[in-house]
Coordinates of C-alpha atoms in Angstrom, one line a residue:
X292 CA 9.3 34.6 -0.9
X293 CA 8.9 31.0 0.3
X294 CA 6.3 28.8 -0.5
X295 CA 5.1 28.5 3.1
X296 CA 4.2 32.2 3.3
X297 CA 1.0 31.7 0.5
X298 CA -1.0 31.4 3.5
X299 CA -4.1 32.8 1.2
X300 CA -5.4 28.9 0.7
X301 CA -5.2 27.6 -2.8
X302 CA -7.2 24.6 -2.6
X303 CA -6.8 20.9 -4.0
X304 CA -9.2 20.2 -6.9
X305 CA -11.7 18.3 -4.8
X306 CA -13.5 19.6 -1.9
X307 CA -12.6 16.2 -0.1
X308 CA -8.5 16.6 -0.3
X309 CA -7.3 19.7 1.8
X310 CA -3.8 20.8 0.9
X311 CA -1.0 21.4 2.8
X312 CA -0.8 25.2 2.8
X313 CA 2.7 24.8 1.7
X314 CA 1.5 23.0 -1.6
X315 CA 0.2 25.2 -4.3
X316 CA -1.8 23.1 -6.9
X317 CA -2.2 24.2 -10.7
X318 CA -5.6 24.2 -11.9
X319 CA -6.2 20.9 -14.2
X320 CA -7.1 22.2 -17.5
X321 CA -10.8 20.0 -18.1
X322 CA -10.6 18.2 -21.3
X323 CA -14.1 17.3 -21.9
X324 CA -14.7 20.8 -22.6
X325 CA -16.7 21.5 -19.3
X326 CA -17.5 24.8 -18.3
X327 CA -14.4 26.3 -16.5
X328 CA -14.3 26.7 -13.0
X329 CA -14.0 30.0 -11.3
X330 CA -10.3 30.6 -10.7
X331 CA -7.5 33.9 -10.3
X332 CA -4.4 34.2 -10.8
X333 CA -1.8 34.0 -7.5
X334 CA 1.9 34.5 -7.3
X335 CA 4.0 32.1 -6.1
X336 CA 8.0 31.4 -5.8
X337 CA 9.8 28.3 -6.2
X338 CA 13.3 27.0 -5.5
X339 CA 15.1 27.7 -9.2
X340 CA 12.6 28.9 -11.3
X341 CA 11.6 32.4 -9.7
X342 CA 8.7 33.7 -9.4
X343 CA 5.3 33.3 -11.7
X344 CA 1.8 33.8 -12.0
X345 CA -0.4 30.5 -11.7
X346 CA -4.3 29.7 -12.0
X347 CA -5.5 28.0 -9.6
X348 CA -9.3 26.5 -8.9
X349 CA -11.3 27.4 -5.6
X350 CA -12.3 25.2 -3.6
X351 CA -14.2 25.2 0.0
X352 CA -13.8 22.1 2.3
X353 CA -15.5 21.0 5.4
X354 CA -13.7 18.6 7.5
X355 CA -16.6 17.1 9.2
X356 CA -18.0 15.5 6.2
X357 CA -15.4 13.7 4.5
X358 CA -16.1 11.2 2.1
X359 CA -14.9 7.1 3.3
X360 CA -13.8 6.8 -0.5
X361 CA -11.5 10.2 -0.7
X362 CA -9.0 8.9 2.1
X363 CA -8.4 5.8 0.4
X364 CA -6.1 5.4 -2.1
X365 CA -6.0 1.8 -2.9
X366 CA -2.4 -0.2 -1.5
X367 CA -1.2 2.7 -0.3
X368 CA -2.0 4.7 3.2
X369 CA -1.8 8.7 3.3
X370 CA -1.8 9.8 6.9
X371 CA -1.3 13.3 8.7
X372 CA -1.2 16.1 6.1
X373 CA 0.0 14.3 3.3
X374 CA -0.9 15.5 0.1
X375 CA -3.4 14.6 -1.3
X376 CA -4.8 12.9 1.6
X377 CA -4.7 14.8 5.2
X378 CA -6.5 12.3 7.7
X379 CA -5.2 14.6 10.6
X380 CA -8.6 15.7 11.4
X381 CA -10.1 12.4 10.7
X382 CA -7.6 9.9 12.6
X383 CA -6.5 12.7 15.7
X384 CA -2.7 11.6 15.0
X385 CA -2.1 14.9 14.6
X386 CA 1.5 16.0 16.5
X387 CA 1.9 12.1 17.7
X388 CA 3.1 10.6 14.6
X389 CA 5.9 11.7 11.9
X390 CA 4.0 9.1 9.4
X391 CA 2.8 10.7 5.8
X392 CA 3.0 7.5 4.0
X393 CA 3.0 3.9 4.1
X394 CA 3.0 1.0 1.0
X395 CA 5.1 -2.7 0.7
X396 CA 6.6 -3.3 -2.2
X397 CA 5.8 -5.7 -4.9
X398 CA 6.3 -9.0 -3.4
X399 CA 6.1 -7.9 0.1
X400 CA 9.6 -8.1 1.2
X401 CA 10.0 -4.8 1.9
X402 CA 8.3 -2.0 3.5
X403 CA 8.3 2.1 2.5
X404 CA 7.8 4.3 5.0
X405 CA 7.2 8.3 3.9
X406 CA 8.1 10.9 6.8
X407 CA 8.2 14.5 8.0
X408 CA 11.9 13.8 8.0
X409 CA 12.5 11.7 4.8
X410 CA 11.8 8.2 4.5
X411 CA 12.8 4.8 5.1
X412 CA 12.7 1.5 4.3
X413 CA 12.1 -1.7 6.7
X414 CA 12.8 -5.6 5.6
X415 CA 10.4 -7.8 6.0
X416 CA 12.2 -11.0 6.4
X417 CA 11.8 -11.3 10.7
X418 CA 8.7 -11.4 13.1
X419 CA 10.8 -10.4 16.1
X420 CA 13.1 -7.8 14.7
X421 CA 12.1 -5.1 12.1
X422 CA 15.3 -4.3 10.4
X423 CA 15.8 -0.9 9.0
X424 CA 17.6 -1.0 6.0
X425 CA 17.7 2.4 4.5
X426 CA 16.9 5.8 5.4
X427 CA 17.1 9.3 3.6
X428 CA 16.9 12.6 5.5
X429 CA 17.7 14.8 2.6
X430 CA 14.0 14.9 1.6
X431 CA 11.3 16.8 3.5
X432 CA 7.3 16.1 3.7
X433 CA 7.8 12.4 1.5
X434 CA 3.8 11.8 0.9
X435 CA 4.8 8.8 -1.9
X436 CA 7.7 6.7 -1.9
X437 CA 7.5 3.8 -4.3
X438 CA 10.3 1.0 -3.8
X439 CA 10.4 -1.5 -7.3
X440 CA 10.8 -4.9 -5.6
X441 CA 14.0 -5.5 -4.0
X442 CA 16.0 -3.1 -6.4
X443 CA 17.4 0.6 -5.7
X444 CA 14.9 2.2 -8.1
X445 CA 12.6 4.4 -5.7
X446 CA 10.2 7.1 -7.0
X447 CA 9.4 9.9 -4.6
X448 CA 6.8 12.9 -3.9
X449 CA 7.1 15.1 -1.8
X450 CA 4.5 17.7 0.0
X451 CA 6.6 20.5 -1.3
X452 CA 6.6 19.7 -4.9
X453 CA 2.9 17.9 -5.3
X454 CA 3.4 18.0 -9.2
X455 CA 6.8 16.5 -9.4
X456 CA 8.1 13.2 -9.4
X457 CA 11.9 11.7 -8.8
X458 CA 13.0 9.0 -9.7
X459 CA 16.7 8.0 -7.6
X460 CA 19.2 5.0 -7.0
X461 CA 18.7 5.3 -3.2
X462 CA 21.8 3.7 -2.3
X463 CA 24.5 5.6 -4.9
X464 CA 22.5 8.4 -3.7
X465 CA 21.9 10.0 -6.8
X466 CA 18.8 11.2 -8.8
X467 CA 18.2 9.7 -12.3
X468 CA 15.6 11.8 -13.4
X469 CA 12.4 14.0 -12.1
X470 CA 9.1 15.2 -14.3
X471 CA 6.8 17.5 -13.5
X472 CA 3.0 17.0 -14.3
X473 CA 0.1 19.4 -15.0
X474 CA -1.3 18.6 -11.4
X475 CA -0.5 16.9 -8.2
X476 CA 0.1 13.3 -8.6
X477 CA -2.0 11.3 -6.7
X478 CA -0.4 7.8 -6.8
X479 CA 2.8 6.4 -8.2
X480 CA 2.5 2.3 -9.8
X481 CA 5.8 0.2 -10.7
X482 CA 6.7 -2.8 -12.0
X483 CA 9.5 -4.0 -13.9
X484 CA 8.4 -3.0 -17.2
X485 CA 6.4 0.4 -16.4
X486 CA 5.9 3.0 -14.0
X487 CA 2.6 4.7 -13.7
X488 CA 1.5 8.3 -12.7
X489 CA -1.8 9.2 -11.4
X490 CA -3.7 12.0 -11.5
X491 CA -6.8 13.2 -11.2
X492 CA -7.9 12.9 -14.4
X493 CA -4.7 11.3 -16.5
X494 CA -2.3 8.4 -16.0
X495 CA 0.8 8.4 -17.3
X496 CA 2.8 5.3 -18.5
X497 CA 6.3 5.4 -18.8
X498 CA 8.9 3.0 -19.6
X499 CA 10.7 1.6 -16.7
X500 CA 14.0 1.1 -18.6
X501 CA 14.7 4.9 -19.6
X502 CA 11.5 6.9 -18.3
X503 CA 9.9 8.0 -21.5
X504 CA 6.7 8.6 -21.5
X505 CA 5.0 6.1 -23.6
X506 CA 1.5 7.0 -23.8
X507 CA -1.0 9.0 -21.4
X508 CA -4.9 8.1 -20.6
X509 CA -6.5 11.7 -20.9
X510 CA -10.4 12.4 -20.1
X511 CA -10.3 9.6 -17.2
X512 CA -14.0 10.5 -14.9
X513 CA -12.3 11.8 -11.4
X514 CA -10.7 10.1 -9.6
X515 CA -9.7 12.2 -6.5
X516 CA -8.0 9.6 -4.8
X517 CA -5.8 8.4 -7.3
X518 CA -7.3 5.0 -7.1
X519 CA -5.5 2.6 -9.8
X520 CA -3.7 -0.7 -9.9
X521 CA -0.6 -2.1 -11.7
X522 CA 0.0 -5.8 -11.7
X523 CA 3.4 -6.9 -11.1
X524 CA 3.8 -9.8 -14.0
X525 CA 5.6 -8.6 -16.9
X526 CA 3.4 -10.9 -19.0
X527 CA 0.2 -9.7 -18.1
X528 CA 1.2 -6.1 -17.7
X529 CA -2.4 -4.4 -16.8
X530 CA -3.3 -1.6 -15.1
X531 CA -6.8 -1.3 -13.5
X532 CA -8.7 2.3 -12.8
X533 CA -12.0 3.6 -12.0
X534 CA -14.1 4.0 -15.8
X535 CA -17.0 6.2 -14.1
X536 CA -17.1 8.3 -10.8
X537 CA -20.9 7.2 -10.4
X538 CA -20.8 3.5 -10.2
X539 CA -18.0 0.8 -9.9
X540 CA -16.7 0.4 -14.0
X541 CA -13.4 -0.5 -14.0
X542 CA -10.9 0.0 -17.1
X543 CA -8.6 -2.7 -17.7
X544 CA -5.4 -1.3 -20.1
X545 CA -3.1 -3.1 -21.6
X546 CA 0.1 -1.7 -20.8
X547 CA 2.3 -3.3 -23.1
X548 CA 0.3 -2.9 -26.2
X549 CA -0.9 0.3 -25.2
X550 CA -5.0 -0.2 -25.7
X551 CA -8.0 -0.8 -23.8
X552 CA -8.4 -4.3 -22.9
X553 CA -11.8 -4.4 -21.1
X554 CA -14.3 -3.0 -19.0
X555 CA -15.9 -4.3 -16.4
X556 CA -18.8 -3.4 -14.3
X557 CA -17.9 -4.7 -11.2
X558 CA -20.6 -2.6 -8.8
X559 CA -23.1 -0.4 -8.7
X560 CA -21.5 2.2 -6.2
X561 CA -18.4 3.9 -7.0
X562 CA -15.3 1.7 -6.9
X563 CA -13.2 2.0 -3.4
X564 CA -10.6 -0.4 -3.9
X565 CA -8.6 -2.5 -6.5
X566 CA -5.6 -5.0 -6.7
X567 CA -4.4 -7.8 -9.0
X568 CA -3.1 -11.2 -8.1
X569 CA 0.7 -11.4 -8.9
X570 CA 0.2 -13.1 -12.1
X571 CA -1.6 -10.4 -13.2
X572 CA -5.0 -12.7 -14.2
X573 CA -7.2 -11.7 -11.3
X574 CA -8.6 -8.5 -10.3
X575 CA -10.3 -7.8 -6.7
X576 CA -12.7 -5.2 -6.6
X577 CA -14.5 -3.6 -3.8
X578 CA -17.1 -0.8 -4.0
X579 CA -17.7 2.4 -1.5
X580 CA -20.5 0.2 0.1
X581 CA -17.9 -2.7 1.0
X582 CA -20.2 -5.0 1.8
X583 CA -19.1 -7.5 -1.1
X584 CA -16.1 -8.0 -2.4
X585 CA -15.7 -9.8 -6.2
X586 CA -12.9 -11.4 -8.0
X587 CA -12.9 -11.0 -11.9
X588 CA -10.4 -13.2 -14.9
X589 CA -7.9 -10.6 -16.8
X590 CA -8.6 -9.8 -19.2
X591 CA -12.3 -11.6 -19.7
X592 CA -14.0 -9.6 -17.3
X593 CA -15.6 -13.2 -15.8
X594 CA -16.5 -12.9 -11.9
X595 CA -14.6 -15.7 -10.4
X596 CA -15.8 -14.9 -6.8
X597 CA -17.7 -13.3 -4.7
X598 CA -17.2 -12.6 -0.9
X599 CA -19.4 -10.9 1.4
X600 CA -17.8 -8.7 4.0
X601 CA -20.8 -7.6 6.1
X602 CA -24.0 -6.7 6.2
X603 CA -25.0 -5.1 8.9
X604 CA -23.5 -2.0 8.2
X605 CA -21.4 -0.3 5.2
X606 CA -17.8 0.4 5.8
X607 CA -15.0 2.1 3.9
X608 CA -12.3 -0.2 2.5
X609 CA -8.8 0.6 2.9
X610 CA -6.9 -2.0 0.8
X611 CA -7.6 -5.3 -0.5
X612 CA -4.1 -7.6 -0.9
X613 CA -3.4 -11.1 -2.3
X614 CA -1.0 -13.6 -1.0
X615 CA 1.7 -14.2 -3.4
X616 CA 0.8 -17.7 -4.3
X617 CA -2.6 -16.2 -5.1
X618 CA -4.7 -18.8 -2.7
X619 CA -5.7 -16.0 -0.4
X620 CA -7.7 -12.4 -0.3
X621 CA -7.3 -10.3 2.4
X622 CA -9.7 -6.7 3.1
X623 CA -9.3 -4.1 5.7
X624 CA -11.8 -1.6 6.3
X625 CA -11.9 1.4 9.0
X626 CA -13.2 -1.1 11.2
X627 CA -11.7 -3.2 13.5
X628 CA -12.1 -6.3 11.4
X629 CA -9.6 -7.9 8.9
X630 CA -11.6 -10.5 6.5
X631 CA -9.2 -12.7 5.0
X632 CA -11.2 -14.8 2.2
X633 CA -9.8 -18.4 0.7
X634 CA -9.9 -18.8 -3.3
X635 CA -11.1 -22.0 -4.0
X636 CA -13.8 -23.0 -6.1
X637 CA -17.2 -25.3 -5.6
X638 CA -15.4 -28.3 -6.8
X639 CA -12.1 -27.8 -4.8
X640 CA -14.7 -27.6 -1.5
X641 CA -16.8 -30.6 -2.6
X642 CA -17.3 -33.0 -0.2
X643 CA -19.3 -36.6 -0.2
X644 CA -22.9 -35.3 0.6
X645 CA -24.3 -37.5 3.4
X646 CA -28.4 -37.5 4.1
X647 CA -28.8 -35.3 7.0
X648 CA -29.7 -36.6 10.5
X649 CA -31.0 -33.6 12.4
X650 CA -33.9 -31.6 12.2
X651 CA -30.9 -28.5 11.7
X652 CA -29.4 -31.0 8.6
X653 CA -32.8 -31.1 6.5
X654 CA -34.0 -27.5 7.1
X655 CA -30.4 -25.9 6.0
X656 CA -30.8 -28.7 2.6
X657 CA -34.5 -27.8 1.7
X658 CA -32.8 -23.9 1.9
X659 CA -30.3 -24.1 -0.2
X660 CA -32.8 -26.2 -2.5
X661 CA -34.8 -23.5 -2.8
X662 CA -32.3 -21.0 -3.7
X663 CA -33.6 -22.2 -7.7
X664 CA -36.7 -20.6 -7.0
X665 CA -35.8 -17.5 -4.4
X666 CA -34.6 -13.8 -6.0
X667 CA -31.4 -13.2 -7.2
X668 CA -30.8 -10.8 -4.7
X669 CA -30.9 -13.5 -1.4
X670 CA -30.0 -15.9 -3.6
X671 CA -26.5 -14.4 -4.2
X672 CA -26.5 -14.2 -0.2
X673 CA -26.3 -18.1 -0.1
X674 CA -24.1 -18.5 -2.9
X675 CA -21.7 -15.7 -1.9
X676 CA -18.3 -16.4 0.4
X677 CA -17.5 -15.8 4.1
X678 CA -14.1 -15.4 5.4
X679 CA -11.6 -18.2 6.0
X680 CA -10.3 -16.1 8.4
X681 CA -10.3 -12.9 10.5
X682 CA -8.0 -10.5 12.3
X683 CA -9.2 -8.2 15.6
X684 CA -7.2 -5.1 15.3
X685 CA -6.2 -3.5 18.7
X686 CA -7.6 -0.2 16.7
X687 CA -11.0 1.3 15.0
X688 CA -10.8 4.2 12.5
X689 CA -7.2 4.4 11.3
X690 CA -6.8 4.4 7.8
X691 CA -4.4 1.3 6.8
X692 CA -3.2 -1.5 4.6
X693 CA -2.7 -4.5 4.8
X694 CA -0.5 -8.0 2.8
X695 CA -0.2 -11.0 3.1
X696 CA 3.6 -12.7 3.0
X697 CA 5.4 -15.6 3.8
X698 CA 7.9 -15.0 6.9
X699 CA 9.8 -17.8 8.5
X700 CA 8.1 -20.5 6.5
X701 CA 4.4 -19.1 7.9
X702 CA 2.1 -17.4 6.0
X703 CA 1.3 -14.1 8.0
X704 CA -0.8 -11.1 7.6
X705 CA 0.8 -7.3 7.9
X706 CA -1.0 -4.5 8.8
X707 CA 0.5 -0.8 8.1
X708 CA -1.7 1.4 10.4
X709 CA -2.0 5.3 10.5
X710 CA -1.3 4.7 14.3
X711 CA 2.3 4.5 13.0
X712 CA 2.5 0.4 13.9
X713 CA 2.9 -2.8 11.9
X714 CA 1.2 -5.2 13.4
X715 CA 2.3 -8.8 12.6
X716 CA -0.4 -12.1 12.8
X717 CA -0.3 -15.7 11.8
X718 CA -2.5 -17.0 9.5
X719 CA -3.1 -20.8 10.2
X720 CA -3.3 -21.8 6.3
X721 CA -5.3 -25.2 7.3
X722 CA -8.1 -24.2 9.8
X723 CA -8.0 -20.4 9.6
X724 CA -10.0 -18.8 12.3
X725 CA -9.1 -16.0 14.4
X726 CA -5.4 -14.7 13.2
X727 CA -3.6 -14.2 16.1
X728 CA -1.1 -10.9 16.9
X729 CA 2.7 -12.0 17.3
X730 CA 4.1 -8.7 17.2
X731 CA 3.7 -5.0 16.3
X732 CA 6.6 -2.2 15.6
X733 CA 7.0 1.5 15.5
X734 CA 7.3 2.9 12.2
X735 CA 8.2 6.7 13.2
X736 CA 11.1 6.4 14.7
X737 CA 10.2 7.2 17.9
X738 CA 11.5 5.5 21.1
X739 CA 10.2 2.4 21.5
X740 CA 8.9 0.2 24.6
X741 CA 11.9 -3.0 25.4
X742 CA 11.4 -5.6 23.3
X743 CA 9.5 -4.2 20.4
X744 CA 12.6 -3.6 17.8
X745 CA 15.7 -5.2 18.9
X746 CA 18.9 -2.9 18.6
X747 CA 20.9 -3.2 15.4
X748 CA 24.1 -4.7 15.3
X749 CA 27.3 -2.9 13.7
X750 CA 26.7 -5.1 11.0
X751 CA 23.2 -3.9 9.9
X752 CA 23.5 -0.1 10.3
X753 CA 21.2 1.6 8.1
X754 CA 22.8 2.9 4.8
X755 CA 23.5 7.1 4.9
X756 CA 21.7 8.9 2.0
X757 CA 24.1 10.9 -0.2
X758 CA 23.0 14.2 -1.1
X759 CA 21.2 14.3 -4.3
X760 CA 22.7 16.1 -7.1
X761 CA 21.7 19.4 -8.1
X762 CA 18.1 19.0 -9.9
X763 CA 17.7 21.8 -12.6
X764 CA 13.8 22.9 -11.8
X765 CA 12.1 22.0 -14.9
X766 CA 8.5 23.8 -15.8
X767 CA 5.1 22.3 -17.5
X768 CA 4.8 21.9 -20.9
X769 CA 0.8 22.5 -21.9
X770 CA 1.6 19.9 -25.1
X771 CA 3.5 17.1 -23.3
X772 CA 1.6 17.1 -20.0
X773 CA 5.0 15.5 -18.5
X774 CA 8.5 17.3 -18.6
X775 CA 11.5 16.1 -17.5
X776 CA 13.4 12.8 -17.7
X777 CA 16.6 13.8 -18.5
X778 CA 20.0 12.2 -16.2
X779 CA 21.2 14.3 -14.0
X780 CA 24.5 12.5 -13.4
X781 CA 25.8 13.1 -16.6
X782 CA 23.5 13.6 -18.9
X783 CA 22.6 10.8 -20.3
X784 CA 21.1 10.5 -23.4
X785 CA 20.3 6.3 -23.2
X786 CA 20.0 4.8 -19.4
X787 CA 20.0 1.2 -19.3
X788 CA 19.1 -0.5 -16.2
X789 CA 20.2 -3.8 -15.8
X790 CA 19.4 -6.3 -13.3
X791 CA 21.9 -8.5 -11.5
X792 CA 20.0 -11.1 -10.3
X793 CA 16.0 -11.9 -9.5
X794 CA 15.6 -9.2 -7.3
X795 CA 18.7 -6.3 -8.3
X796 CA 19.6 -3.6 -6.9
X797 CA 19.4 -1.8 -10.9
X798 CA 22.5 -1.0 -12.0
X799 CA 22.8 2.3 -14.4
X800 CA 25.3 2.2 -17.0
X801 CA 26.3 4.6 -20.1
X802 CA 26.9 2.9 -23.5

């Protein structure tokens, strides 16, 4: 029996994340000792480990009244049936687009593309030419693909296993080891010290070096759309996740220590988006409203900024990204707009006041005079930031994300759209303004208009996957949570990865 044929639905554990058909997900056992939900048991086969009974929750879902904050998974973009997100019926790419998955890496050099087919990997180093630089085949349905920097460490889900996670060398072309979880995995986090697993209501942290699973956050509130963040720096190792499904807490961890480190109550609406500076020592929040957008200290908690987005109207965020250097906030939405906010303090803007000359000059003094006297409420309307800059996308609806990167010596903003484009802008770092478009590419693969991806020379053919060696099909372990980890080139007891250089590719040795 094949896994396609359970055409009887099993549904994902939220109403708001439809399931590929050809996914069955294991009911996640409640550990706050909630009353069970009703569930029965349905038989299911899977390649090397037979055939067995597994519970699985019911679940109903109506596609006409998705919720903004479900299709978001913070820095990463889920399009067309991938698990757990399906925006088919939301974005009507449907048929035209091979896309499932979408995230840069690290320090934006490189881009991860998740396919119908496999995935790939694009380098980020030219305006005019997107350079592919790997691609696998030997993968199906890849919803996560999870590049660390600049290496050949890549983690990777795919729609047909939703539980299980593999961790490969792309370019040997081997696996190094898989684990399967109670539940489908939601997000995948890595740095160079620690690699995170999400579900819906765990994380798992495991040690980069040799995959062991070091500790796992149990009892987290829901979080059905995996939202979490990991910051890159080794010396401020924090992850970030939603601390209530009801209003926007987030819990700061300590990753290296293994203990909470703070929470902070960033909103009063549920959280819709988080990401950390590359130091690891700021933390931008957005909320489902995503009207404002705030900028805490890590691991104080202290609100450094606050930027407003709108206010007309209410939107759903899609990512929020910093630039490298850490100067610059950018925040994409389902809406047309890119806001792109500046960093700087009061002081940094200070300027020589001069008396005002206009009837405009002393009305806009005597208002911000009076802020001392108005409610906090308006008053935090004065006080709080506009953007430095925008960016009109050619687009309204698509789910996306965006960073912001240095490329040719010009700071520029990248936009991963669900319209299977990247669309490339300059930022002008001095007056800011309206971004302007220099150049967008087809991530799918498809045939492309002249012009749009020049034609790869002999010397930069993509690499050829090697087939992955033969995984033995490892099952779930009620008192680990997470099983697996074991080589599967030669069964390695101790894998060391070392590092070459800045940026590796990881080398994996035996002692």
């Amino acid at each position: 029996m094949n896994p396609s044929d359970c055409v009887s639905r099993i549904c994902a554990s939220s109403p708001l994340r439809p399931v590929d058909p050809r996914c069955p997900t294991l009911r996640h056992r409640s550990m706050r000792g909630k009353e069970e939900q009703q569930s029965e048991r349905t038989t299911i086969t899977t390649a090397g480990s037979g055939t067995r009974d597994v519970p699985v929750k019911l679940h109903t879902y109506s596609s006409t009244n998705p919720s903004p904050a479900a299709a978001i998974s913070s820095g990463t973009l889920y399009v067309d049936g991938a698990e757990p997100m399906n925006l088919a019926s939301q974005s009507g790419d449907a048929g035209r687009s091979q896309l499932l998955f979408a995230n840069f890496n690290q320090d934006n050099t490189s881009l991860a593309v998740g396919t119908k087919s496999g995935y790939k990997f694009f380098s980020l180093s030219s305006v005019d030419k997107l350079e592919q630089i790997y691609e696998c085949t030997d993968t199906e349905d890849v919803c996560i693909v999870e590049r660390l920097f600049s290496s050949s460490l890549v983690a990777i889900v795919s729609l047909k296993a939703p539980r299980k996670l593999k961790v490969c060398h792309f370019k040997k072309g081997t696996e190094i080891c898989n684990y399967s979880y109670s539940n489908t995995i939601l997000a995948v986090k890595l740095n160079r010290q620690r690699l995170i697993v999400c579900l819906e209501e765990s994380l798992y942290i495991h040690n980069i070096r040799d995959m062991k699973v070091l500790h796992t956050i149990r009892e987290t509130p829901p979080n059905p759309s995996g939202l979490c963040a990991l910051s890159i720096s080794s010396d401020n190792c924090y992850l970030a996740y939603p601390g209530s499904a009801t209003i926007g807490e987030v819990q700061v961890f300590d990753t290296v220590n293994l203990r909470a480190a703070n929470m902070i109550p960033a909103h009063d609406s549920p959280l819709a988006a988080l990401a950390f500076d590359a130091s690891g020592t700021k933390l931008a929040t957005a909320s489902e409203k995503g009207t404002v957008i705030r900028v805490f200290s890590i691991p104080e908690g202290q609100k450094l900024f606050e930027f407003r987005r709108g206010v007309k109207r209410c939107v759903s965020i899609c990512s929020l990204a910093f630039s490298i250097e850490g100067l610059y906030l950018s925040a994409s939405s389902n809406t047309e707009t890119v806001h792109i906010f500046k960093l700087e303090t009061q002081k940094e803007k200070y300027v020589p006041a001069e008396e005002p000359t206009t009837w405009g000059g002393y009305l806009g003094k005597v208002l911000m005079a009076s802020t001392t006297y108005l409610p906090s409420q308006v008053t935090e309307m004065f006080t709080q930031g506009r953007a430095f800059a925008t960016v009109r996308l050619p687009f309204c609806g698509h789910k996306n994300i965006c960073a912001l990167a240095v490329i040719q010596k010009i700071p520029r903003l990248l936009v991963a759209a669900a319209d299977g484009y990247l669309y490339l802008y300059n930022l002008d770092p001095q007056e800011g303004g309206e971004c302007t478009l220099m150049k967008q590419h087809r991530l799918d693969g498809s045939a492309e208009p002249p012009n749009e991806i020049l034609e790869q020379g002999s010397h930069d053919r993509p690499l050829v996957a090697q087939t992955y060696s033969t995984a033995v099909t490892k099952g779930y372990c009620e008192e680990q949570g997470a099983v697996g980890g074991a080589s599967l080139e030669d069964d390695l007891s101790d894998l060391r990865l070392e590092e070459e250089n800045e940026q590796p590719p990881l080398i994996l040795e035996t002692d």
